[in-house]
Tab-separated table of C-alpha atoms in Angstrom:
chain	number	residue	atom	x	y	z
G	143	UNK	CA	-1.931	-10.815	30.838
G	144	UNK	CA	-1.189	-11.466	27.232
G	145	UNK	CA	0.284	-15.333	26.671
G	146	UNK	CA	3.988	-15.320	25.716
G	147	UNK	CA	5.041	-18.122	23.057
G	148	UNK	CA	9.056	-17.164	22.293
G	149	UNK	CA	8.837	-19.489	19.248
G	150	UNK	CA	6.612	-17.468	18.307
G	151	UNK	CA	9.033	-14.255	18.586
G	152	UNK	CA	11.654	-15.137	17.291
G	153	UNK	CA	10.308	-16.973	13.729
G	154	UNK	CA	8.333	-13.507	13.364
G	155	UNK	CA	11.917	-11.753	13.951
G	156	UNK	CA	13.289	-14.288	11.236
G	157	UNK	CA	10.417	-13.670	8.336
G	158	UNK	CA	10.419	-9.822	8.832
G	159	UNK	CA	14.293	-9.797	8.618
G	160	UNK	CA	13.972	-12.160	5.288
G	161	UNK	CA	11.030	-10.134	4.111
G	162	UNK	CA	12.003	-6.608	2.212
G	163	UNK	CA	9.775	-5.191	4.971
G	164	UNK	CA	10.842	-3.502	8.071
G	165	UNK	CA	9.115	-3.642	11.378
G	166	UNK	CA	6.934	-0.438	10.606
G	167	UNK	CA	5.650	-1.554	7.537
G	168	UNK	CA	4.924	-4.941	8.901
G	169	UNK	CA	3.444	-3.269	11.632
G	170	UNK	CA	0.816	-1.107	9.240
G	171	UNK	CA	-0.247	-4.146	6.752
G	172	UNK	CA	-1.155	-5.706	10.073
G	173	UNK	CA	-3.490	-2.810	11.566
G	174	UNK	CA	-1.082	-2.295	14.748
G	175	UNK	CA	1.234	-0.396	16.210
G	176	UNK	CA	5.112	-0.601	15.938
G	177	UNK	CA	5.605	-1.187	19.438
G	178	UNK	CA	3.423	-4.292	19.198
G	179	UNK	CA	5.613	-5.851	17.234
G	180	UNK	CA	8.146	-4.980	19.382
G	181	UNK	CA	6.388	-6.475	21.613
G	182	UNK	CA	5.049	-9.952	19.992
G	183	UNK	CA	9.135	-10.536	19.022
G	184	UNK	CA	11.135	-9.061	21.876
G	185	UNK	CA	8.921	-11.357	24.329
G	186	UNK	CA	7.143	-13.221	22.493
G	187	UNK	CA	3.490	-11.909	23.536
G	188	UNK	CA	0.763	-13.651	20.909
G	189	UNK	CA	-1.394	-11.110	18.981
G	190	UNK	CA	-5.103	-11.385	19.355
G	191	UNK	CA	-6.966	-13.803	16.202
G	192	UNK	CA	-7.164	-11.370	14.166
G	193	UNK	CA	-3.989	-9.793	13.931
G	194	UNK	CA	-2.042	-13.644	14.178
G	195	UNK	CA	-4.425	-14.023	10.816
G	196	UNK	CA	-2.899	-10.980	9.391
G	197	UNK	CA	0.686	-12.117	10.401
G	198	UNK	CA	0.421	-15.286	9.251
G	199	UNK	CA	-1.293	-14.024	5.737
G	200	UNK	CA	1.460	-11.407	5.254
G	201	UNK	CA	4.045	-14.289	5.496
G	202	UNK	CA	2.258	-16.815	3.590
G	203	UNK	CA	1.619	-19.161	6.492
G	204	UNK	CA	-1.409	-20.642	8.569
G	205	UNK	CA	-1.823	-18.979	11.992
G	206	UNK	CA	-1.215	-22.259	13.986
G	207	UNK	CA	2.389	-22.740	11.877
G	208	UNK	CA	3.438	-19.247	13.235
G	209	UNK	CA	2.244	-19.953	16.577
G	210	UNK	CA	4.177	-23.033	16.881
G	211	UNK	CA	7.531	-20.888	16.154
G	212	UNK	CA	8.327	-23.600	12.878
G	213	UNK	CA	8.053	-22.752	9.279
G	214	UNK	CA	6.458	-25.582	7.129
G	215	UNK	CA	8.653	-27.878	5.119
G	216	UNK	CA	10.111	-27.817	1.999
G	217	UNK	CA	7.544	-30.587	0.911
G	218	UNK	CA	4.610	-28.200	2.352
G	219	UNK	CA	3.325	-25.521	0.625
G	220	UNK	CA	2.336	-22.824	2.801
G	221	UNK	CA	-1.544	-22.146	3.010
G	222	UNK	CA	-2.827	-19.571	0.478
G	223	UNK	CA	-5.264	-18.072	2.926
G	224	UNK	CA	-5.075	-18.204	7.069
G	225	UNK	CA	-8.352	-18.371	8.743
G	226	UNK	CA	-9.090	-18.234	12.714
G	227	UNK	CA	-11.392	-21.463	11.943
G	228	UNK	CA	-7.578	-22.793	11.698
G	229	UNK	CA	-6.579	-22.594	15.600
G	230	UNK	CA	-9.721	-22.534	17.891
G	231	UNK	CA	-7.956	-25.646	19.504
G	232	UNK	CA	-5.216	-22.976	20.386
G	233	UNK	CA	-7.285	-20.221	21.553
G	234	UNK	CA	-9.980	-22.438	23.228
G	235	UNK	CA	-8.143	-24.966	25.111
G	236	UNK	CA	-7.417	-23.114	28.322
G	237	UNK	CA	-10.959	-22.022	28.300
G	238	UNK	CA	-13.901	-22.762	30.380
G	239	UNK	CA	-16.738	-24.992	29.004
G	240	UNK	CA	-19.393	-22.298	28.548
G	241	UNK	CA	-16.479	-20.172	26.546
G	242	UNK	CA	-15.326	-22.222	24.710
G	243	UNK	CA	-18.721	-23.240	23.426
G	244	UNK	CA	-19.437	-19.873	22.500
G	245	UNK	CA	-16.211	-19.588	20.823
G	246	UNK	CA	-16.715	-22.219	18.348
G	247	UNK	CA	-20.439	-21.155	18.035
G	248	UNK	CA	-18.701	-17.358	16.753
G	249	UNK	CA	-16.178	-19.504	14.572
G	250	UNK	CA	-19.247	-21.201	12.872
G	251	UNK	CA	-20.975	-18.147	12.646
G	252	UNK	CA	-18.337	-16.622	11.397
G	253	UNK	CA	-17.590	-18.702	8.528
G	254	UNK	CA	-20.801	-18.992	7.158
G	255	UNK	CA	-21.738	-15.243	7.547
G	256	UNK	CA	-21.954	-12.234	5.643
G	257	UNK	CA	-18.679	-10.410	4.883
G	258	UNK	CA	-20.290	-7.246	7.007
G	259	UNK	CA	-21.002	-9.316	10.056
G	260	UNK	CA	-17.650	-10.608	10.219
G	261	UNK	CA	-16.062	-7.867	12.257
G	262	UNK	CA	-18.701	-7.782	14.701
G	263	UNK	CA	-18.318	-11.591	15.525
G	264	UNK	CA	-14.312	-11.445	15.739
G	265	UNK	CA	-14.813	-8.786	18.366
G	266	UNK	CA	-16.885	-11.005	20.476
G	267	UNK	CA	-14.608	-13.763	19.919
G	268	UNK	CA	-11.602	-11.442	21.339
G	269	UNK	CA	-14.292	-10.329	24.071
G	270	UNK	CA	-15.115	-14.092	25.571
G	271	UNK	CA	-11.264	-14.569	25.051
G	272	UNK	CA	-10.121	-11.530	27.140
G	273	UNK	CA	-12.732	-11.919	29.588
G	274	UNK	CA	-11.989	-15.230	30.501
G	275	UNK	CA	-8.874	-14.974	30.730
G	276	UNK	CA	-9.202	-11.846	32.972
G	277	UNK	CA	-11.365	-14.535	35.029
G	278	UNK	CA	-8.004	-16.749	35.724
């Protein structure tokens, strides 16, 4: 079951109604379907990494400042460029030892890789997320 973070929702309700972008188009630049936005801000479900870093890029925030449902500051300036090496402490923290070691191991990896490895190691981080979450 997908985790459920109504903060989360409803500030992604707020910047696509303040955006000139409607819930389709959002929905494309983002690689998903409409109903999965729908979904992510009629109950709040959180995205996997990749798409929450796609989110949060469209908007011009960090992925852990649209997780926690709160828009940065005035005095803030949003981030110029989300990254999933911004919120492993988000993703990891209900996770077992073994996965969440791996985790941050495919975090490393992926930072320092090559451009055309990077998909291939954000699919295994979404596959030791899912799976051990299917373990619970």
């Amino acid at each position: 079951m997908a985790e459920k973070n109504k903060k989360f929702g409803e500030l992604l309700d707020r910047l696509i109604d303040k955006s000139n972008l409607s819930k389709r188009k959002v929905a494309e630049l983002a690689g998903i379907s409409p109903s999965a936005i729908g979904a992510y801000v009629n109950t709040g479900r959180v995205p996997e990494a990749t798409i929450l870093v796609k989110l949060a890029d469209l908007f011009g925030m960090t992925a852990k400042e649209l997780l926690s449902g709160k828009r940065p500051g005035r005095k803030s300036k949003p981030s110029k460029k989300s990254s999933i090496t911004e919120f492993p402490d988000i993703y990891t923290e209900s996770l077992p030892k073994k996965e969440r070691e791996c985790v941050e191991a495919l975090i490393t990896i992926l930072q320092k890789g090559k451009p055309e490895d990077k998909k291939t190691v954000q699919s295994l981080i979404n596959h030791v997320y899912k799976n051990s979450k299917k373990k619970k």
